[in-house]
Short mmCIF file of C-alpha atoms in Angstrom, two decimals:
data_model
loop_
_atom_site.label_atom_id
_atom_site.label_comp_id
_atom_site.label_asym_id
_atom_site.label_seq_id
_atom_site.Cartn_x
_atom_site.Cartn_y
_atom_site.Cartn_z
CA MET A 1 194.91 76.77 68.41
CA ALA A 2 191.48 75.49 69.30
CA VAL A 3 190.40 75.46 72.91
CA ARG A 4 189.76 71.86 74.28
CA PHE A 5 186.80 71.73 76.58
CA GLY A 6 184.01 69.39 77.70
CA VAL A 7 180.35 69.83 78.58
CA PRO A 8 179.32 73.20 80.07
CA PRO A 9 178.47 73.21 83.73
CA GLU A 10 174.82 73.81 83.00
CA GLY A 11 174.89 71.29 80.12
CA GLU A 12 172.62 68.64 81.67
CA ARG A 13 169.92 71.12 82.68
CA ILE A 14 170.06 72.66 79.20
CA ARG A 15 169.83 69.28 77.54
CA SER A 16 166.72 68.45 79.60
CA LEU A 17 165.06 71.73 78.58
CA VAL A 18 166.07 71.22 75.00
CA GLU A 19 164.53 67.70 74.87
CA GLU A 20 161.33 68.99 76.44
CA ARG A 21 161.04 71.72 73.94
CA LEU A 22 161.92 69.43 70.98
CA LYS A 23 159.08 67.13 71.94
CA GLN A 24 156.68 70.04 71.89
CA ALA A 25 158.03 71.22 68.55
CA MET A 26 157.56 67.72 67.10
CA SER A 27 154.06 67.55 68.41
CA GLU A 28 153.19 70.84 66.76
CA ASP A 29 155.14 70.04 63.66
CA GLY A 30 157.08 73.28 64.05
CA ALA A 31 159.68 75.02 61.87
CA LYS A 32 162.88 73.27 60.77
CA ILE A 33 166.21 74.38 59.56
CA THR A 34 168.47 72.43 57.07
CA VAL A 35 172.26 71.93 57.67
CA ASP A 36 175.13 69.83 56.19
CA TRP A 37 175.54 67.02 58.59
CA ARG A 38 178.27 64.40 58.11
CA GLY A 39 177.94 64.53 54.34
CA GLU A 40 174.26 64.76 54.02
CA GLN A 41 171.35 67.20 54.56
CA ARG A 42 169.79 67.10 58.08
CA HIS A 43 166.56 68.83 59.02
CA LEU A 44 166.71 70.25 62.53
CA ARG A 45 163.68 71.20 64.69
CA VAL A 46 163.64 74.82 65.80
CA ILE A 47 162.84 75.71 69.30
CA SER A 48 163.03 78.82 71.48
CA MET A 49 165.68 79.03 74.23
CA PRO A 50 166.57 81.73 76.80
CA VAL A 51 169.61 83.80 75.56
CA ASP A 52 171.14 83.88 78.94
CA MET A 53 171.18 80.06 79.24
CA LEU A 54 173.24 79.51 76.17
CA TYR A 55 177.06 79.51 75.83
CA PHE A 56 179.12 81.35 73.31
CA ASN A 57 181.44 78.99 71.44
CA PRO A 58 185.04 79.30 72.62
CA ASP A 59 186.11 77.68 69.40
CA THR A 60 184.26 79.90 66.94
CA HIS A 61 186.48 81.07 64.12
CA ARG A 62 184.79 84.42 63.97
CA ILE A 63 187.03 85.91 66.67
CA ARG A 64 189.99 83.49 66.76
CA ALA A 65 192.59 85.98 65.97
CA GLN A 66 191.03 88.65 68.31
CA ARG A 67 191.27 86.39 71.38
CA THR A 68 194.89 87.15 71.82
CA LEU A 69 194.18 90.88 72.16
CA ASN A 70 194.12 90.58 75.93
CA PRO A 71 196.55 87.85 77.05
CA GLU A 72 195.05 87.61 80.62
CA ARG A 73 191.50 87.36 79.49
CA ASN A 74 192.51 84.90 76.82
CA ARG A 75 194.25 82.75 79.45
CA VAL A 76 191.00 82.65 81.47
CA LEU A 77 189.20 81.73 78.24
CA GLU A 78 191.61 78.77 77.61
CA GLU A 79 191.55 77.57 81.22
CA ALA A 80 187.81 78.07 82.05
CA PRO A 81 185.86 78.66 78.80
CA TRP A 82 182.48 78.36 80.40
CA SER A 83 183.14 80.88 83.30
CA ASP A 84 181.25 84.10 83.47
CA ALA A 85 184.62 86.01 82.77
CA ALA A 86 185.40 83.93 79.70
CA GLN A 87 181.93 84.27 78.29
CA ALA A 88 181.95 87.95 78.89
CA TYR A 89 185.23 88.20 76.94
CA LEU A 90 183.67 86.37 73.95
CA HIS A 91 180.71 88.67 74.22
CA ASP A 92 183.01 91.68 74.01
CA LEU A 93 184.99 90.24 71.12
CA LEU A 94 181.82 89.49 69.12
CA ARG A 95 181.02 93.16 69.29
CA GLN A 96 184.44 94.42 68.12
CA GLN A 97 185.64 95.38 64.65
CA ALA A 98 188.23 92.80 63.47
CA SER A 99 190.70 95.40 62.14
CA ASP A 100 190.15 97.80 65.02
CA PRO A 101 189.18 96.21 68.29
CA ASN A 102 188.71 99.65 69.88
CA GLN A 103 185.76 100.15 67.73
CA THR A 104 182.22 98.46 67.57
CA ASP A 105 181.95 96.70 64.34
CA PRO A 106 179.50 98.67 62.17
CA GLU A 107 178.04 95.26 60.94
CA TYR A 108 177.32 94.50 64.60
CA THR A 109 175.49 97.80 65.03
CA SER A 110 173.48 97.10 61.75
CA LEU A 111 172.57 93.64 63.09
CA MET A 112 171.24 95.16 66.33
CA ASN A 113 169.22 97.65 64.40
CA GLU A 114 167.77 94.95 62.18
CA LEU A 115 166.85 92.72 65.16
CA ASP A 116 165.35 95.69 67.01
CA ASP A 117 163.27 96.64 63.97
CA PHE A 118 162.28 93.28 62.55
CA GLY A 119 163.10 90.70 65.17
CA GLN A 120 165.04 87.49 64.52
CA ARG A 121 164.47 86.17 61.00
CA GLU A 122 166.85 83.28 60.78
CA PRO A 123 167.25 80.78 63.63
CA GLY A 124 170.65 80.05 65.11
CA ILE A 125 171.97 76.56 65.84
CA ILE A 126 173.03 74.98 69.15
CA SER A 127 174.44 71.73 70.43
CA PRO A 128 172.19 69.71 72.67
CA ASP A 129 174.30 71.06 75.57
CA GLY A 130 173.56 74.71 74.71
CA ILE A 131 176.73 75.65 72.89
CA LEU A 132 176.05 78.20 69.98
CA VAL A 133 177.20 76.73 66.79
CA ASP A 134 175.70 79.36 64.54
CA GLY A 135 174.23 82.55 65.90
CA ASN A 136 176.93 83.62 68.34
CA THR A 137 176.80 87.23 67.11
CA ARG A 138 173.01 87.22 66.97
CA CYS A 139 172.84 85.94 70.52
CA ALA A 140 175.18 88.66 71.76
CA ALA A 141 173.09 91.32 69.97
CA LEU A 142 169.80 90.02 71.45
CA ARG A 143 171.34 90.06 74.91
CA ASP A 144 172.50 93.71 74.33
CA LEU A 145 168.91 94.54 73.23
CA GLY A 146 167.38 92.86 76.32
CA VAL A 147 165.49 90.26 74.31
CA LYS A 148 164.91 87.15 76.39
CA ASP A 149 164.68 84.36 73.89
CA ILE A 150 166.34 83.25 70.63
CA ARG A 151 165.14 80.66 68.10
CA VAL A 152 167.59 77.83 67.45
CA GLY A 153 167.76 74.63 65.63
CA VAL A 154 169.18 71.73 67.63
CA LEU A 155 171.95 69.37 66.48
CA PRO A 156 171.52 65.65 67.03
CA ALA A 157 172.32 64.16 70.46
CA ASP A 158 175.64 62.53 69.44
CA THR A 159 177.18 65.86 68.27
CA SER A 160 180.92 66.01 68.64
CA ARG A 161 183.38 68.95 68.65
CA ARG A 162 184.32 67.96 65.10
CA ASP A 163 180.68 68.23 64.09
CA ILE A 164 180.30 71.65 65.76
CA ASN A 165 183.29 73.00 63.78
CA SER A 166 182.09 71.54 60.45
CA VAL A 167 178.57 72.77 60.80
CA GLU A 168 179.90 76.23 61.75
CA LEU A 169 182.27 76.47 58.81
CA ALA A 170 179.65 75.20 56.29
CA LEU A 171 177.07 77.79 57.47
CA GLN A 172 179.42 80.71 57.69
CA LEU A 173 180.84 80.08 54.18
CA ARG A 174 177.40 80.12 52.48
CA LYS A 175 176.68 83.06 50.19
CA ASP A 176 174.04 84.76 52.25
CA LYS A 177 173.76 87.68 54.62
CA ARG A 178 175.84 86.33 57.41
CA ARG A 179 178.59 88.41 58.90
CA ASP A 180 181.69 87.21 57.05
CA TYR A 181 184.79 85.85 58.73
CA SER A 182 187.62 88.33 58.77
CA TYR A 183 190.53 87.50 56.45
CA ILE A 184 192.76 86.39 59.17
CA ASN A 185 190.17 84.18 60.90
CA ARG A 186 189.61 82.62 57.44
CA LEU A 187 193.33 81.77 57.18
CA ILE A 188 193.30 80.31 60.72
CA ALA A 189 190.26 78.15 59.90
CA ILE A 190 191.88 76.84 56.69
CA GLU A 191 195.01 75.93 58.60
CA GLU A 192 193.04 74.13 61.38
CA GLU A 193 191.04 72.22 58.70
CA LEU A 194 194.23 70.98 57.01
CA ALA A 195 195.91 70.15 60.33
CA SER A 196 192.93 67.86 61.09
CA GLY A 197 193.89 65.77 58.10
CA ARG A 198 191.70 67.06 55.37
CA ARG A 199 192.88 67.46 51.78
CA GLU A 200 193.55 70.81 50.24
CA GLU A 201 191.03 70.07 47.44
CA ASP A 202 188.24 69.44 49.95
CA VAL A 203 189.06 72.48 52.06
CA ALA A 204 189.21 74.73 49.05
CA ARG A 205 185.84 73.51 47.97
CA ASP A 206 184.35 74.27 51.40
CA PHE A 207 185.74 77.76 51.31
CA ASN A 208 184.55 78.33 47.69
CA ILE A 209 188.07 79.06 46.42
CA LYS A 210 190.50 77.40 43.94
CA VAL A 211 193.29 75.18 45.32
CA LYS A 212 195.80 77.66 43.85
CA THR A 213 194.21 80.53 45.85
CA LEU A 214 194.24 78.34 49.02
CA GLN A 215 197.92 77.60 48.60
CA GLN A 216 198.70 81.29 48.07
CA ASP A 217 196.69 82.22 51.17
CA ARG A 218 198.62 79.65 53.15
CA ARG A 219 201.89 81.24 52.05
CA VAL A 220 200.54 84.62 53.08
CA TYR A 221 199.63 83.24 56.54
CA GLN A 222 203.12 81.78 56.81
CA MET A 223 204.62 85.21 55.89
CA ILE A 224 202.44 86.96 58.43
CA ASN A 225 203.48 84.51 61.20
CA GLU A 226 207.17 84.84 60.30
CA ALA A 227 206.79 88.71 60.34
CA ILE A 228 205.22 88.43 63.93
CA GLU A 229 208.32 86.41 65.10
CA ARG A 230 210.62 88.93 63.51
CA SER A 231 208.80 91.80 65.30
CA ARG A 232 209.63 90.43 68.79
CA THR A 233 211.49 93.14 70.76
CA SER A 234 213.94 92.67 73.59
CA GLY A 235 211.20 94.15 75.93
CA GLY A 236 208.75 91.40 74.95
CA ALA A 237 206.49 93.41 72.66
CA GLN A 238 205.39 91.63 69.46
CA LEU A 239 202.89 92.31 66.70
CA ARG A 240 199.69 90.33 66.57
CA LEU A 241 197.69 88.63 63.86
CA ILE A 242 194.99 91.28 63.94
CA ASP A 243 197.62 93.92 63.14
CA PHE A 244 197.72 92.50 59.55
CA GLU A 245 193.95 92.25 59.27
CA ARG A 246 193.40 95.39 57.15
CA HIS A 247 196.22 94.55 54.68
CA GLN A 248 194.54 91.56 53.07
CA GLU A 249 194.78 92.71 49.42
CA LYS A 250 198.32 94.17 49.91
CA LEU A 251 199.66 90.85 51.29
CA ARG A 252 197.97 88.75 48.66
CA GLU A 253 199.35 90.90 45.84
CA LEU A 254 202.80 90.91 47.56
CA GLN A 255 202.84 87.10 47.70
CA ARG A 256 201.66 86.79 44.05
CA ASP A 257 204.35 89.10 42.77
CA PHE A 258 206.93 87.43 44.99
CA ASP A 259 206.03 84.00 43.59
CA LYS A 260 206.23 85.23 40.01
CA LYS A 261 209.56 86.98 40.42
CA ALA A 262 211.11 84.04 42.27
CA GLU A 263 210.73 81.87 39.16
CA THR A 264 213.27 84.01 37.32
CA ASP A 265 215.22 85.99 39.89
CA PRO A 266 214.99 84.61 43.51
CA GLU A 267 217.28 87.36 44.93
CA ALA A 268 215.14 90.16 43.37
CA ALA A 269 212.06 88.45 44.74
CA GLU A 270 213.43 88.50 48.21
CA GLN A 271 214.24 92.15 48.01
CA LEU A 272 210.85 92.88 46.62
CA ARG A 273 209.12 91.06 49.45
CA GLU A 274 211.14 92.83 52.15
CA SER A 275 210.70 96.30 50.69
CA ARG A 276 206.90 95.71 50.32
CA LEU A 277 206.53 94.23 53.72
CA ALA A 278 208.34 97.32 55.13
CA MET A 279 205.77 99.43 53.36
CA VAL A 280 202.88 97.43 54.81
CA VAL A 281 204.24 98.26 58.18
CA LEU A 282 204.33 101.88 57.26
CA ASN A 283 200.83 101.64 56.01
CA TYR A 284 201.28 102.67 52.43
CA PRO A 285 198.38 102.03 49.94
CA LYS A 286 198.49 99.12 47.50
CA THR A 287 199.33 101.43 44.52
CA SER A 288 202.46 102.56 46.32
CA LEU A 289 203.56 99.03 47.16
CA ARG A 290 203.47 98.27 43.39
CA LEU A 291 206.32 100.71 42.85
CA ALA A 292 208.63 98.65 44.96
CA GLU A 293 210.34 96.24 42.67
CA GLY A 294 213.40 94.11 43.34
CA ASP A 295 215.73 97.06 43.06
CA PHE A 296 213.75 99.43 45.28
CA TYR A 297 216.01 99.36 48.36
CA LYS A 298 219.22 99.73 46.32
CA ARG A 299 217.96 102.25 43.92
CA TYR A 300 215.80 104.53 46.07
CA LEU A 301 216.58 103.88 49.77
CA ASP A 302 220.18 102.74 50.43
CA GLU A 303 221.63 106.29 50.06
CA ARG A 304 218.81 108.14 51.71
CA LEU A 305 218.36 106.28 54.92
CA PRO A 306 219.33 108.31 58.02
CA THR A 307 222.21 106.85 60.11
CA HIS A 308 219.91 105.27 62.78
CA LEU A 309 217.88 103.36 60.13
CA ARG A 310 220.89 102.27 58.03
CA PRO A 311 221.35 98.52 58.76
CA ALA A 312 224.90 97.18 59.51
CA VAL A 313 225.06 93.73 57.86
CA GLU A 314 228.00 91.30 57.11
CA GLU A 315 229.18 90.30 53.78
CA SER A 316 227.76 87.10 52.32
CA SER A 317 229.43 83.95 53.33
CA ALA A 318 229.15 80.15 52.70
CA VAL A 319 226.74 78.08 54.69
CA VAL A 320 227.61 74.44 55.38
CA ILE A 321 224.81 71.91 54.77
CA PRO A 322 224.44 69.58 57.78
CA GLY A 323 225.29 65.98 56.91
CA LEU A 324 226.98 66.87 53.68
CA PRO A 325 230.74 67.39 54.58
CA GLY A 326 232.44 69.73 52.13
CA VAL A 327 229.19 71.01 50.64
CA ALA A 328 228.28 74.67 51.12
CA VAL A 329 226.02 77.16 49.57
CA PRO A 330 226.20 80.97 49.68
CA ASP A 331 223.85 82.70 52.14
CA ALA A 332 221.76 85.73 51.38
CA THR A 333 223.43 88.53 49.53
CA VAL A 334 224.27 91.82 51.15
CA ALA A 335 221.47 93.53 49.36
CA VAL A 336 218.98 91.03 50.66
CA LYS A 337 220.40 91.24 54.16
CA LYS A 338 220.12 95.05 54.20
CA ALA A 339 216.56 95.02 52.99
CA ARG A 340 215.64 92.30 55.61
CA ALA A 341 217.39 94.19 58.42
CA LEU A 342 215.51 97.37 57.66
CA THR A 343 212.25 95.54 57.65
CA ASP A 344 213.08 93.84 60.99
CA GLN A 345 213.78 97.21 62.49
CA LEU A 346 210.42 98.56 61.32
CA LEU A 347 208.47 95.52 62.44
CA GLN A 348 210.04 95.78 65.90
CA ALA A 349 209.47 99.52 66.07
CA GLU A 350 205.71 99.02 65.20
CA ALA A 351 205.36 96.28 67.81
CA ALA A 352 206.80 98.64 70.34
CA ARG A 353 204.58 101.57 69.19
CA VAL A 354 201.40 99.60 69.62
CA ALA A 355 202.49 97.62 72.72
CA GLY A 356 200.27 99.57 75.06
CA ASP A 357 201.31 99.19 78.75
CA LYS A 358 203.77 96.39 77.98
CA LEU A 359 206.50 99.02 77.33
CA GLY A 360 207.23 102.36 78.93
CA PRO A 361 206.34 105.75 77.37
CA GLN A 362 209.85 106.60 76.38
CA GLU A 363 210.30 103.32 74.47
CA GLN A 364 207.06 103.82 72.63
CA ALA A 365 207.84 107.37 71.78
CA GLU A 366 211.26 106.36 70.44
CA ALA A 367 209.59 103.62 68.33
CA GLY A 368 207.01 106.19 67.00
CA ASN A 369 209.82 108.60 66.04
CA LEU A 370 211.65 105.82 64.23
CA ILE A 371 208.51 105.00 62.24
CA LYS A 372 208.03 108.65 61.32
CA ALA A 373 211.72 108.98 60.14
CA ALA A 374 211.25 105.84 58.04
CA ARG A 375 207.98 107.13 56.56
CA THR A 376 209.73 110.47 55.59
CA THR A 377 212.47 108.48 53.77
CA PHE A 378 210.13 106.11 52.11
CA ASP A 379 207.95 109.12 50.95
CA VAL A 380 210.89 110.39 48.89
CA ALA A 381 211.73 106.88 47.59
CA VAL A 382 208.11 106.17 46.64
CA LYS A 383 207.89 109.57 44.79
CA LEU A 384 211.03 108.90 42.78
CA ALA A 385 209.91 105.33 41.94
CA GLY A 386 206.57 106.70 40.79
CA GLN A 387 208.20 109.22 38.51
CA ASN A 388 210.46 106.50 37.04
CA ALA A 389 207.44 104.28 36.46
CA GLN A 390 205.65 107.09 34.55
CA LEU A 391 208.68 107.61 32.46
CA GLU A 392 208.86 103.96 31.59
CA LYS A 393 205.21 103.99 30.68
CA ARG A 394 205.73 106.87 28.27
CA LYS A 395 208.69 105.05 26.61
CA ILE A 396 206.53 101.90 26.15
CA ALA A 397 203.42 103.98 25.09
CA VAL A 398 205.12 105.34 21.86
CA GLN A 399 205.64 101.91 20.23
CA GLU A 400 202.42 100.51 21.60
CA ARG A 401 200.35 103.33 19.99
CA LEU A 402 202.01 102.64 16.67
CA THR A 403 201.27 98.95 16.95
CA ASP A 404 197.59 99.85 17.75
CA ALA A 405 197.48 102.08 14.67
CA ALA A 406 199.01 99.29 12.48
CA ASP A 407 196.34 96.92 13.76
CA TYR A 408 193.56 99.43 12.77
CA VAL A 409 195.06 99.89 9.35
CA LYS A 410 195.12 96.08 8.79
CA GLN A 411 191.53 95.86 9.92
CA CYS A 412 190.56 98.66 7.49
CA ALA A 413 192.38 96.81 4.64
CA ALA A 414 190.31 93.70 5.41
CA GLU A 415 187.03 95.53 5.47
CA PHE A 416 187.74 97.78 2.50
CA ALA A 417 186.77 95.36 -0.25
CA GLU A 418 183.62 94.24 1.59
CA ALA A 419 182.52 97.88 2.03
CA LYS A 420 183.13 98.58 -1.64
CA ALA A 421 181.28 95.45 -2.79
CA LYS A 422 178.19 96.49 -0.64
CA ARG A 423 178.37 100.12 -1.93
CA ALA A 424 178.93 101.22 1.66
CA LEU A 425 182.25 103.04 1.04
CA ASP A 426 182.11 106.76 1.29
CA GLU A 427 184.93 107.60 -1.00
CA ASP A 428 185.19 111.29 -0.03
CA ALA A 429 185.19 110.49 3.63
CA PHE A 430 187.83 107.84 3.01
CA ASP A 431 189.94 110.26 1.13
CA ASP A 432 189.71 112.84 3.99
CA ALA A 433 190.72 110.16 6.54
CA LEU A 434 193.78 109.30 4.41
CA LEU A 435 194.88 112.92 4.27
CA GLU A 436 194.50 113.13 8.09
CA LEU A 437 196.63 109.99 8.32
CA ARG A 438 199.24 111.53 5.97
CA ASP A 439 199.38 114.76 8.16
CA SER A 440 199.79 112.71 11.28
CA LEU A 441 202.66 110.60 9.77
CA ILE A 442 204.34 113.86 8.58
CA ARG A 443 204.28 115.20 12.13
CA LEU A 444 205.65 111.97 13.52
CA ALA A 445 208.43 111.96 10.83
CA ARG A 446 209.56 115.37 11.85
CA GLN A 447 209.92 114.26 15.51
CA ALA A 448 211.72 111.04 14.47
CA GLY A 449 214.12 112.94 12.06
CA ARG A 450 215.21 115.16 15.00
CA THR A 451 215.62 112.20 17.34
CA PHE A 452 217.58 109.65 15.44
CA ASP A 453 221.03 110.47 14.04
CA ILE A 454 221.26 107.13 12.33
CA PRO A 455 217.74 106.03 11.50
CA GLY A 456 216.81 102.37 11.30
CA ASP A 457 214.83 100.78 8.50
CA GLY A 458 211.48 101.78 9.91
CA VAL A 459 212.38 105.45 10.54
CA GLU A 460 214.06 105.60 7.21
CA TRP A 461 210.85 104.39 5.53
CA LEU A 462 208.75 106.87 7.48
CA LEU A 463 211.11 109.78 6.43
CA SER A 464 211.04 108.64 2.83
CA ALA A 465 207.25 108.20 2.65
CA THR A 466 206.51 111.66 4.09
CA ARG A 467 209.26 113.56 2.22
CA GLU A 468 207.68 116.16 -0.04
CA ASP A 469 209.05 116.27 -3.55
#
């Protein structure tokens, strides 16, 4: 949710200084920067401003998900976004790695090194009141380097909050060297743009993606938020958006496979989603997630789960539809309920494990042990599923290789006459190749003869064609 705020406390003083420096820039016909402004190109004058006078943008999408890392500091940010404490929190968040807030983002370190070696190359952008629209991270880095001033373009005097958000998005989504939004922050930005009344087609165009991709990402975002709700423990612990940051490709592929499966088998699709979401919590790689099909829980997990991980669920029952007396539909099957209950258990255990000081050491240790036990069971299940997948590939490979060979023979027949007409046919080499083909078919016939007690038409032809008189 975007923070709502007015003019910064030093806004008027900043506006006066900005106007003074803009006049000087106009008289000197100084540098300009071009931005998309209300549907057209606008050229902004570039001026130099003290870095300590400007305000980090509390609404920036760059660190939207990360703001909730520290509820107390985030509360200060929402209540007093221009205070020293709130601005210091934004400064800290701009340094941090999106997927691991305990680490400084390597891109931030690279930016600092570049600024230290070469200085500021591209100007940032501010509102007339001194709010950083573009260049929040650069300003943070310049402050950390002890640089006194930053070059910035200045938006028009009638700039609104909507303008600031639009300009920020337009600039950040350009294909240049800017530090990209993290995946979760992009999802948040998309939802906020749509919530403001914009069409999916327009938002997709701004984000340089197809409408289909935008719709899929929205479903991923919904799945993440539902998982967060499901992770809530009795002690108040809960997973956060950033806990899903590093799983972008896994979640996208999960949603894509779920959508495809749901078209033909909704129940199997639900089981697939629950099993793979559980594996996301357990931090399996994407290649392992692909092994979890709709029957993964029933086939590989159900009988192997230890007692404390085995979910107790009720049998399926009818659900009455409100407003339609006498009309009822069956609820989820037992198989789906079991898979979902296990995933809920793992979501809550992971929330407790990473809860920090919200829970006691004993609760966190118990959660960690549960995650380890689940990982041990899933390791066996993943191994068995992988072995079965390899077996299925080998089964399919036999007929696929024959089909490929048939295609090559057809192509050979089509090119034979042309090669002969152009005197490009090496008859001796052609004869040798046929003998090699004959020997290969003989070996295949021996294998097929041992395998099929009652050969079909194809196998019967193979045996007859390779039978020596």
